[in-house]
CSV table of C-alpha atoms and ligand atoms in Angstrom, one decimal:
chain,number,residue,atom,x,y,z
A,579,MET,CA,102.7,95.8,127.4
A,580,SER,CA,100.6,97.0,124.4
A,581,GLU,CA,97.1,98.2,124.7
A,582,ARG,CA,94.5,96.7,122.3
A,583,THR,CA,91.4,98.1,120.7
A,584,GLN,CA,89.2,97.5,117.7
A,585,VAL,CA,89.8,100.9,116.0
A,586,ALA,CA,92.7,103.2,116.9
A,587,ILE,CA,91.8,106.8,116.0
A,588,ILE,CA,94.6,109.4,115.7
A,589,GLY,CA,93.2,112.9,116.2
A,590,ALA,CA,90.3,114.4,118.3
A,591,GLY,CA,89.1,116.9,115.7
A,592,PRO,CA,85.7,116.6,114.1
A,593,ALA,CA,86.7,113.6,111.9
A,594,GLY,CA,88.1,111.5,114.8
A,595,LEU,CA,85.4,112.4,117.3
A,596,VAL,CA,82.5,111.8,114.9
A,597,LEU,CA,84.0,108.5,113.9
A,598,SER,CA,84.5,107.3,117.5
A,599,HIS,CA,80.9,108.4,118.3
A,600,LEU,CA,79.3,106.6,115.4
A,601,LEU,CA,81.4,103.4,116.1
A,602,HIS,CA,80.2,103.4,119.7
A,603,LEU,CA,76.6,103.5,118.5
A,604,GLN,CA,77.3,100.4,116.5
A,605,GLY,CA,78.9,98.7,119.5
A,606,ILE,CA,82.5,99.1,118.2
A,607,GLU,CA,85.3,100.0,120.6
A,608,SER,CA,87.8,102.7,119.7
A,609,VAL,CA,90.6,104.6,121.4
A,610,ILE,CA,91.4,108.2,120.4
A,611,LEU,CA,94.9,109.6,120.7
A,612,GLU,CA,95.2,113.4,120.6
A,613,SER,CA,98.4,115.3,120.8
A,614,ARG,CA,96.9,118.4,122.3
A,615,SER,CA,95.2,118.9,125.7
A,616,ARG,CA,91.4,118.8,126.1
A,617,ASP,CA,91.4,122.5,126.9
A,618,TYR,CA,93.3,123.3,123.7
A,619,VAL,CA,91.1,121.4,121.3
A,620,GLU,CA,87.9,122.8,123.0
A,621,LYS,CA,89.1,126.3,122.5
A,622,ARG,CA,90.6,126.1,119.0
A,623,ILE,CA,88.6,128.5,116.9
A,624,ARG,CA,88.1,127.4,113.3
A,625,ALA,CA,85.0,126.6,111.2
A,626,GLY,CA,81.5,127.7,112.0
A,627,MET,CA,79.1,126.7,109.2
A,628,LEU,CA,77.5,123.3,109.2
A,629,GLU,CA,75.7,121.7,106.3
A,630,GLN,CA,72.2,120.4,106.9
A,631,ARG,CA,73.2,116.8,106.6
A,632,VAL,CA,75.8,117.3,109.4
A,633,VAL,CA,73.3,119.0,111.6
A,634,ASP,CA,70.8,116.1,110.9
A,635,LEU,CA,73.5,113.6,111.8
A,636,LEU,CA,74.5,115.2,115.1
A,637,ILE,CA,70.8,115.5,116.2
A,638,SER,CA,69.8,112.0,115.1
A,639,THR,CA,72.7,110.5,116.9
A,640,GLY,CA,72.1,112.2,120.2
A,641,VAL,CA,74.8,114.9,120.2
A,642,GLY,CA,72.6,117.8,119.0
A,643,GLU,CA,70.9,119.0,122.2
A,644,ARG,CA,73.0,122.1,122.8
A,645,LEU,CA,73.2,122.7,119.0
A,646,LYS,CA,69.4,122.8,118.8
A,647,ARG,CA,69.3,125.4,121.6
A,648,GLU,CA,72.2,127.6,120.7
A,649,ALA,CA,72.9,127.3,117.0
A,650,MET,CA,71.7,129.9,114.5
A,651,VAL,CA,69.9,128.6,111.4
A,652,HIS,CA,70.4,130.7,108.3
A,653,THR,CA,68.0,130.5,105.4
A,654,GLY,CA,69.9,132.9,103.2
A,655,LEU,CA,73.2,134.6,102.6
A,656,ASN,CA,74.4,137.9,101.0
A,657,PHE,CA,76.7,138.5,98.0
A,658,GLN,CA,78.2,141.9,97.8
A,659,PHE,CA,80.0,143.4,94.8
A,660,GLU,CA,80.1,146.8,92.9
A,661,GLY,CA,78.8,148.5,96.1
A,662,GLU,CA,75.6,146.6,96.3
A,663,ARG,CA,74.3,143.8,98.6
A,664,HIS,CA,72.1,141.0,97.3
A,665,ARG,CA,70.3,138.5,99.5
A,666,ILE,CA,70.3,134.9,98.2
A,667,PRO,CA,67.3,132.9,99.6
A,668,LEU,CA,69.0,129.5,100.1
A,669,GLU,CA,66.0,127.8,101.6
A,670,GLU,CA,63.7,128.8,98.7
A,671,LEU,CA,66.3,127.7,96.2
A,672,THR,CA,66.9,124.3,97.8
A,673,PRO,CA,63.5,123.5,99.2
A,674,GLY,CA,63.6,123.0,102.9
A,675,ARG,CA,67.3,123.1,103.3
A,676,ASN,CA,69.5,125.6,105.0
A,677,VAL,CA,72.8,126.0,106.8
A,678,THR,CA,73.6,126.4,110.5
A,679,ILE,CA,76.1,128.5,112.4
A,680,TYR,CA,77.6,126.7,115.3
A,681,GLY,CA,81.4,126.9,116.1
A,682,GLN,CA,83.6,123.9,115.4
A,683,GLN,CA,84.9,124.0,118.9
A,684,GLU,CA,81.3,123.7,120.2
A,685,VAL,CA,80.8,120.6,118.0
A,686,VAL,CA,84.1,119.3,119.4
A,687,LYS,CA,83.1,120.0,123.0
A,688,ASP,CA,79.7,118.2,122.6
A,689,LEU,CA,81.3,115.2,121.1
A,690,ILE,CA,84.1,114.9,123.7
A,691,ALA,CA,81.4,115.2,126.5
A,692,ALA,CA,79.3,112.5,124.8
A,693,ARG,CA,82.3,110.1,124.3
A,694,LEU,CA,83.5,110.5,127.9
A,695,ALA,CA,80.0,110.2,129.3
A,696,ALA,CA,79.6,106.9,127.4
A,697,GLY,CA,82.9,105.6,128.8
A,698,GLY,CA,84.9,106.3,125.6
A,699,VAL,CA,88.6,106.6,125.8
A,700,ILE,CA,90.3,109.8,124.6
A,701,ARG,CA,94.0,110.1,125.5
A,702,PHE,CA,94.9,113.8,125.4
A,703,GLU,CA,98.5,114.9,125.1
A,704,ALA,CA,99.3,111.5,123.5
A,705,ALA,CA,101.1,112.1,120.2
A,706,GLY,CA,101.1,109.5,117.5
A,707,GLN,CA,104.7,109.0,116.2
A,708,SER,CA,104.2,106.3,113.6
A,709,VAL,CA,101.8,103.7,112.3
A,710,GLN,CA,103.1,100.2,111.4
A,711,GLY,CA,102.0,96.8,110.1
A,712,LEU,CA,99.3,98.4,107.9
A,713,ASP,CA,99.2,95.5,105.5
A,714,GLY,CA,98.8,92.9,108.2
A,715,LEU,CA,95.9,92.0,110.5
A,716,ARG,CA,97.2,93.9,113.6
A,717,PRO,CA,98.4,97.4,112.7
A,718,VAL,CA,100.1,99.3,115.5
A,719,VAL,CA,100.3,103.0,116.5
A,720,ARG,CA,103.4,104.1,118.4
A,721,TYR,CA,102.8,107.2,120.4
A,722,THR,CA,104.3,109.2,123.2
A,723,GLU,CA,102.5,110.0,126.4
A,724,SER,CA,104.1,111.7,129.4
A,725,GLY,CA,107.5,111.3,127.8
A,726,GLU,CA,107.0,107.5,127.4
A,727,LEU,CA,106.8,105.6,124.1
A,728,LYS,CA,103.7,103.4,124.0
A,729,GLU,CA,101.9,101.1,121.6
A,730,LEU,CA,98.3,100.7,120.6
A,731,VAL,CA,97.4,97.6,118.7
A,732,ALA,CA,94.2,97.6,116.7
A,733,ASP,CA,92.2,95.9,113.9
A,734,HIS,CA,92.1,99.2,112.0
A,735,ILE,CA,93.6,102.6,112.2
A,736,ALA,CA,91.8,105.9,111.3
A,737,GLY,CA,94.2,108.7,110.4
A,738,CYS,CA,92.1,111.7,111.6
A,739,ASP,CA,95.2,113.7,112.5
A,740,GLY,CA,94.6,116.8,110.2
A,741,PHE,CA,96.9,118.3,107.7
A,742,HIS,CA,100.1,118.2,109.8
A,743,GLY,CA,99.6,114.7,111.2
A,744,VAL,CA,101.8,111.6,110.8
A,745,CYS,CA,99.4,109.2,109.1
A,746,ARG,CA,99.4,110.5,105.5
A,747,GLY,CA,103.2,109.9,105.3
A,748,ALA,CA,102.6,106.2,105.8
A,749,VAL,CA,100.7,105.7,102.6
A,750,ALA,CA,102.9,104.3,99.9
A,751,ASN,CA,102.7,105.3,96.2
A,752,SER,CA,100.8,108.4,96.9
A,753,LYS,CA,99.7,111.0,94.4
A,754,VAL,CA,99.0,114.6,95.5
A,755,TYR,CA,96.8,117.1,93.8
A,756,GLU,CA,97.5,120.6,95.0
A,757,LYS,CA,96.9,124.3,94.5
A,758,VAL,CA,98.3,127.0,96.8
A,759,TYR,CA,96.7,130.4,96.6
A,760,PRO,CA,98.7,133.6,96.6
A,761,PHE,CA,96.8,135.1,99.5
A,762,ALA,CA,95.7,134.3,103.1
A,763,TRP,CA,92.8,135.1,105.4
A,764,LEU,CA,93.0,137.1,108.6
A,765,GLY,CA,90.2,135.9,110.9
A,766,ILE,CA,89.0,137.6,114.0
A,767,LEU,CA,86.4,137.0,116.7
A,768,ALA,CA,84.9,140.1,118.2
A,769,GLN,CA,82.7,140.8,121.2
A,770,VAL,CA,80.0,142.6,119.3
A,771,ALA,CA,76.6,141.7,118.0
A,772,PRO,CA,76.6,140.7,114.3
A,773,SER,CA,76.0,143.7,112.1
A,774,CYS,CA,73.7,141.7,109.7
A,775,GLU,CA,71.5,138.7,110.5
A,776,GLU,CA,73.2,136.6,107.8
A,777,LEU,CA,76.6,136.1,106.2
A,778,ILE,CA,78.0,138.6,103.8
A,779,TYR,CA,80.5,137.5,101.1
A,780,ALA,CA,82.0,140.7,99.8
A,781,ARG,CA,84.1,141.0,96.6
A,782,HIS,CA,85.9,144.3,96.8
A,783,GLU,CA,88.8,145.9,94.9
A,784,ARG,CA,90.8,146.0,98.2
A,785,GLY,CA,90.2,142.2,98.6
A,786,PHE,CA,87.7,139.7,99.9
A,787,ALA,CA,85.8,140.1,103.2
A,788,LEU,CA,83.4,137.9,105.0
A,789,HIS,CA,81.0,138.8,107.8
A,790,THR,CA,79.8,135.8,109.8
A,791,MET,CA,79.0,135.1,113.5
A,792,ARG,CA,79.1,132.7,116.3
A,793,THR,CA,76.3,133.9,118.7
A,794,PRO,CA,74.0,136.9,119.0
A,795,LYS,CA,76.9,138.6,120.9
A,796,LEU,CA,80.0,137.3,118.9
A,797,THR,CA,80.9,138.3,115.4
A,798,ARG,CA,83.4,136.4,113.3
A,799,LEU,CA,85.0,138.3,110.4
A,800,TYR,CA,87.6,137.4,107.8
A,801,LEU,CA,89.6,139.5,105.3
A,802,GLN,CA,91.9,138.6,102.5
A,803,CYS,CA,95.5,139.6,103.2
A,804,PRO,CA,99.0,139.0,101.7
A,805,VAL,CA,100.2,135.5,102.4
A,806,GLU,CA,103.4,136.8,104.0
A,807,ASP,CA,101.6,139.0,106.6
A,808,ARG,CA,101.9,138.3,110.3
A,809,VAL,CA,99.2,139.0,112.9
A,810,GLU,CA,101.4,141.6,114.6
A,811,GLN,CA,101.1,143.8,111.5
A,812,TRP,CA,97.4,144.0,112.0
A,813,SER,CA,96.4,146.3,114.9
A,814,ASP,CA,92.8,146.2,115.9
A,815,ASP,CA,92.3,149.7,114.4
A,816,ARG,CA,93.8,148.6,111.1
A,817,ILE,CA,91.5,145.5,111.0
A,818,TRP,CA,88.3,147.4,111.7
A,819,SER,CA,89.2,150.1,109.2
A,820,GLU,CA,90.0,147.5,106.5
A,821,LEU,CA,86.8,145.5,107.2
A,822,SER,CA,84.7,148.7,107.1
A,823,ALA,CA,86.2,149.7,103.8
A,824,ARG,CA,85.4,146.4,102.2
A,825,LEU,CA,82.0,145.7,103.8
A,826,ASN,CA,80.2,149.1,104.3
A,827,ILE,CA,77.6,150.1,101.9
A,828,PRO,CA,75.4,153.2,101.9
A,829,GLY,CA,72.9,153.0,104.8
A,830,TRP,CA,74.8,150.2,106.6
A,831,SER,CA,78.0,150.1,108.6
A,832,LEU,CA,79.9,147.4,110.4
A,833,LYS,CA,79.8,147.5,114.2
A,834,ASP,CA,83.1,147.1,116.0
A,835,GLY,CA,84.0,145.8,119.4
A,836,PRO,CA,86.9,144.2,121.4
A,837,ILE,CA,88.8,141.6,119.4
A,838,VAL,CA,89.2,138.4,121.4
A,839,ASP,CA,91.0,136.2,118.8
A,840,LYS,CA,93.1,136.9,115.7
A,841,GLY,CA,94.8,134.5,113.3
A,842,ILE,CA,96.1,134.1,109.8
A,843,THR,CA,95.3,131.0,107.7
A,844,GLU,CA,96.9,130.1,104.4
A,845,MET,CA,94.7,128.9,101.6
A,846,ARG,CA,95.2,125.6,99.8
A,847,SER,CA,93.4,123.0,97.8
A,848,PHE,CA,94.9,119.6,98.4
A,849,VAL,CA,93.9,116.0,97.8
A,850,HIS,CA,96.1,113.0,98.8
A,851,THR,CA,95.4,109.7,97.1
A,852,PRO,CA,95.1,106.9,97.9
A,853,MET,CA,93.1,107.8,101.1
A,854,GLN,CA,93.9,104.3,102.5
A,855,GLN,CA,96.6,101.8,102.7
A,856,GLY,CA,95.9,98.3,104.1
A,857,ARG,CA,94.2,98.8,107.4
A,858,LEU,CA,94.9,102.6,107.6
A,859,TYR,CA,92.2,105.0,106.5
A,860,LEU,CA,92.7,108.7,106.2
A,861,ALA,CA,89.7,110.9,107.0
A,862,GLY,CA,89.2,114.7,107.0
A,863,ASP,CA,92.1,117.2,106.6
A,864,SER,CA,94.7,114.5,106.8
A,865,ALA,CA,93.6,113.5,103.3
A,866,HIS,CA,92.3,116.8,101.8
A,867,ILE,CA,92.2,120.5,102.4
A,868,VAL,CA,89.9,123.1,100.8
A,869,PRO,CA,90.3,126.8,101.0
A,870,PRO,CA,87.9,128.0,103.7
A,871,THR,CA,85.8,130.2,101.4
A,872,GLY,CA,83.2,127.6,100.7
A,873,ALA,CA,83.0,126.5,104.4
A,874,LYS,CA,83.4,122.8,103.4
A,875,GLY,CA,86.4,121.5,105.4
A,876,MET,CA,84.7,120.4,108.6
A,877,ASN,CA,81.6,119.2,106.7
A,878,LEU,CA,83.8,117.0,104.4
A,879,ALA,CA,85.8,115.7,107.4
A,880,ILE,CA,82.6,114.5,109.0
A,881,ALA,CA,81.3,113.1,105.7
A,882,ASP,CA,84.4,110.8,105.5
A,883,SER,CA,83.8,109.6,109.0
A,884,MET,CA,80.2,108.7,108.1
A,885,VAL,CA,81.4,106.6,105.3
A,886,LEU,CA,84.2,105.0,107.3
A,887,ALA,CA,81.9,104.2,110.3
A,888,GLN,CA,79.4,102.5,108.0
A,889,ALA,CA,82.2,100.4,106.4
A,890,LEU,CA,83.6,99.4,109.7
A,891,ALA,CA,80.2,98.5,111.0
A,892,GLU,CA,79.6,96.2,108.0
A,893,TYR,CA,83.0,94.6,108.6
A,894,TYR,CA,82.2,93.8,112.3
A,895,LYS,CA,78.7,92.7,111.5
A,896,SER,CA,79.2,90.5,108.5
A,897,GLY,CA,83.0,90.1,108.3
A,898,SER,CA,82.9,91.7,104.8
A,899,SER,CA,85.9,93.9,104.0
A,900,GLU,CA,84.2,95.0,100.7
A,901,PRO,CA,83.0,98.4,102.0
A,902,LEU,CA,86.4,99.1,103.6
A,903,LEU,CA,88.2,98.4,100.4
A,904,ARG,CA,85.8,100.8,98.7
A,905,TYR,CA,86.2,103.5,101.4
A,906,ALA,CA,88.4,106.0,99.3
A,907,ALA,CA,86.4,105.4,96.2
A,908,ASP,CA,83.2,106.1,98.1
A,909,CYS,CA,84.6,109.4,99.6
A,910,LEU,CA,86.3,110.9,96.6
A,911,PRO,CA,83.3,112.1,94.5
A,912,ARG,CA,82.2,114.3,97.5
A,913,VAL,CA,85.8,115.4,98.1
A,914,TRP,CA,86.2,116.6,94.5
A,915,ARG,CA,82.8,118.2,94.4
A,916,ALA,CA,83.8,120.2,97.5
A,917,GLN,CA,87.2,120.9,95.9
A,918,HIS,CA,85.5,122.4,92.9
A,919,PHE,CA,83.0,124.4,94.8
A,920,SER,CA,85.7,125.8,97.2
A,921,TRP,CA,88.1,126.7,94.4
A,922,TRP,CA,85.3,128.3,92.3
A,923,TRP,CA,83.9,130.3,95.3
A,924,THR,CA,87.5,131.4,96.2
A,925,THR,CA,88.1,132.5,92.6
A,926,LEU,CA,84.9,134.4,92.4
A,927,PHE,CA,85.5,136.7,95.4
A,928,HIS,CA,89.2,137.2,95.9
A,929,ARG,CA,91.4,139.9,94.4
A,930,PHE,CA,94.2,138.4,92.3
A,931,GLU,CA,97.4,140.1,91.3
A,932,ASP,CA,98.5,137.9,88.4
A,933,ALA,CA,99.2,139.3,85.0
A,934,ASP,CA,95.6,138.6,83.9
A,935,ALA,CA,94.0,140.1,87.1
A,936,GLN,CA,91.9,142.6,85.2
A,937,PHE,CA,90.6,139.8,83.0
A,938,GLN,CA,89.7,137.8,86.1
A,939,GLU,CA,87.9,140.7,87.7
A,940,GLN,CA,85.6,141.0,84.7
A,941,LEU,CA,84.9,137.3,84.8
A,942,GLN,CA,84.0,137.6,88.5
A,943,VAL,CA,81.5,140.4,88.0
A,944,SER,CA,80.0,138.7,85.0
A,945,GLN,CA,79.5,135.4,86.9
A,946,LEU,CA,78.0,137.2,89.9
A,947,ARG,CA,75.6,139.2,87.8
A,948,TYR,CA,74.7,136.0,85.8
A,949,MET,CA,73.8,134.2,89.1
A,950,LEU,CA,71.6,137.1,90.1
A,951,ALA,CA,69.8,136.9,86.8
A,952,SER,CA,69.5,133.2,86.4
A,953,ARG,CA,67.6,131.0,88.8
A,954,PRO,CA,69.2,127.7,87.5
A,955,ALA,CA,72.7,129.2,88.0
A,956,LEU,CA,71.8,130.4,91.5
A,957,THR,CA,70.2,127.1,92.4
A,958,SER,CA,73.4,125.2,91.3
A,959,MET,CA,75.4,127.4,93.7
A,960,ALA,CA,72.9,127.1,96.5
A,961,GLU,CA,72.6,123.3,96.4
A,962,ASN,CA,76.4,123.0,96.6
A,963,TYR,CA,76.6,125.6,99.4
A,964,VAL,CA,74.0,123.9,101.6
A,965,GLY,CA,75.6,120.5,100.8
A,966,LEU,CA,74.5,117.8,98.4
A,967,ASP,CA,72.9,114.7,99.9
A,968,ARG,CA,74.4,112.4,97.3
A,969,VAL,CA,77.4,113.0,95.1
A,970,VAL,CA,78.1,110.6,92.2
B,1043,LIG,P1,91.5,118.7,112.6
B,1043,LIG,O1,90.3,119.5,113.1
B,1043,LIG,O2,92.7,119.4,112.2
B,1043,LIG,O3,91.8,117.7,113.8
B,1043,LIG,C1,93.0,116.9,113.7
B,1043,LIG,C2,93.4,116.6,115.2
B,1043,LIG,O4,94.5,115.7,115.2
B,1043,LIG,C3,93.8,117.8,115.9
B,1043,LIG,O5,93.1,117.9,117.1
B,1043,LIG,C4,95.3,117.7,116.1
B,1043,LIG,O6,95.8,118.3,117.3
B,1043,LIG,C5,95.4,116.2,116.2
B,1043,LIG,N1,96.8,115.6,115.8
B,1043,LIG,C6,97.6,116.1,114.8
B,1043,LIG,N2,98.7,115.3,114.7
B,1043,LIG,C7,98.6,114.4,115.7
B,1043,LIG,C8,99.4,113.3,116.2
B,1043,LIG,N3,100.5,113.0,115.6
B,1043,LIG,N4,98.9,112.5,117.2
B,1043,LIG,C9,97.7,112.8,117.8
B,1043,LIG,N5,96.9,113.8,117.4
B,1043,LIG,C10,97.3,114.6,116.4
B,1043,LIG,N6,85.1,124.0,107.6
B,1043,LIG,C11,83.8,124.0,107.4
B,1043,LIG,O7,83.2,122.9,107.2
B,1043,LIG,N7,83.0,125.2,107.6
B,1043,LIG,C12,83.6,126.4,107.9
B,1043,LIG,O8,82.9,127.4,108.1
B,1043,LIG,C13,85.0,126.4,107.9
B,1043,LIG,N8,85.7,127.6,108.2
B,1043,LIG,C14,87.0,127.6,108.4
B,1043,LIG,C15,87.6,128.8,108.7
B,1043,LIG,C16,89.0,128.8,108.9
B,1043,LIG,C17,89.7,130.1,109.2
B,1043,LIG,C18,89.7,127.5,108.9
B,1043,LIG,C19,91.2,127.5,109.3
B,1043,LIG,C20,89.1,126.3,108.6
B,1043,LIG,C21,87.8,126.3,108.3
B,1043,LIG,N9,87.1,125.1,108.0
B,1043,LIG,C22,85.8,125.2,107.8
B,1043,LIG,C23,87.9,123.9,107.9
B,1043,LIG,C24,87.8,123.0,109.2
B,1043,LIG,O9,88.2,123.7,110.3
B,1043,LIG,C25,88.7,121.8,109.0
B,1043,LIG,O10,88.5,121.2,107.7
B,1043,LIG,C26,88.4,120.7,110.1
B,1043,LIG,O11,89.0,121.1,111.3
B,1043,LIG,C27,88.9,119.3,109.7
B,1043,LIG,O12,88.7,118.4,110.8
B,1043,LIG,P2,89.7,117.2,111.0
B,1043,LIG,O13,89.1,116.4,112.2
B,1043,LIG,O14,89.9,116.5,109.8
B,1043,LIG,O15,91.1,117.8,111.4
B,1044,LIG,C1,82.5,130.7,108.3
B,1044,LIG,C2,83.7,130.4,107.6
B,1044,LIG,C3,83.6,130.3,106.2
B,1044,LIG,O1,84.7,130.1,105.5
B,1044,LIG,C4,82.4,130.5,105.5
B,1044,LIG,O2,82.4,130.4,104.2
B,1044,LIG,C5,81.3,130.7,106.2
B,1044,LIG,C6,81.3,130.8,107.6
B,1044,LIG,C7,82.6,130.8,109.7
B,1044,LIG,O3,83.7,130.7,110.3
B,1044,LIG,O4,81.5,131.1,110.3
């Protein structure tokens, strides 16, 4: 026998969990299917920087208690190039706005706890296989759980299953916009206090490096590496020596400590259109990917879910499908703004090896110097970095 719900959500990442939480607050029932275990999704280390509007959403909808206690609010960030560090006062440039450091897995843990406490249904280790009947009134998700093939029938399906999920493939007549970068990021988590109170984005002739953090005792660091590199090629000693070479400046040096997580991430800009087909709506990484440099991926995933939850609420309240039909059109301006910012920010700090690499290096330095000299240029960067309230 098939199970029924109002909204079937595939994926318990930030997009799927926020959607389920917001729907619950509107009295709408959902079931989340997640292919991984609860333990796995709660430990998966990824993003760490939240825009102000996302923090405001989590707090105002009752899932921000631990965030308020444990998160680190940052009112500025640092650019580093040509051997000098420059602090950018984000809060001063974007009055009253700032960014917050709080690990994605902590957001995920808080949302899972809230959903389960409210009686929400999350089926872990339940892998979506296909979505069908999208153009009718009763779309179906077929999934496997404990080796059995099962069905979930819904009014609507939310494809929140990330970049490697199954939902995107069900959208007909798709057009993909894509750019793949010729480098990757090696990311580590280390048991050592941050060496600087705020983030450091460093442009260096050896390649990009980023100093960020998770808690007062845990530092997160990234460095640009060749796309074909494997983690095994990066011993702890090699990582620390490369990070120090790129981040150290006179009078300041990077503190090291035991590395507790290591991973390599490829870099891609990707938008899949349309973001919907019939009663299937794609949200988050299933529809778009940004290179991590601008810290926009999780924020954008949550932004989609805010739009979708609002449209579904309108549907169940008034019966109007109008906001659902407009879902993709309402999301795409923010998606493309984040695409531009992430591409630009990536281009500004990374080392390229193309034929025109030297030309690009001069452009990078020129743009960075210009921002330091021009308040309007710096303000434009800052308002995108902290996240725009409205994008048209
Ligand atoms: P995901 O988090 O990928 O969730 C999708 C879920 O679907 C997963 O749990 C997956 O297991 C599940 N799933 C997949 N297939 C199926 C299936 N068939 N059936 C059931 N379940 C399925 N973003 C920021 O905003 N700020 C940052 O600072 C930042 N830094 C980053 C740093 C790195 C190194 C990386 C890699 C990413 C970073 N991002 C950042 C991006 C961010 O992590 C992603 O954009 C975010 O995870 C997207 O959320 P999502 O819910 O759309 O997808
Ligand atoms: C983090 C990641 C980013 O890509 C970024 O730009 C800022 C912060 C992080 O993991 O903390």
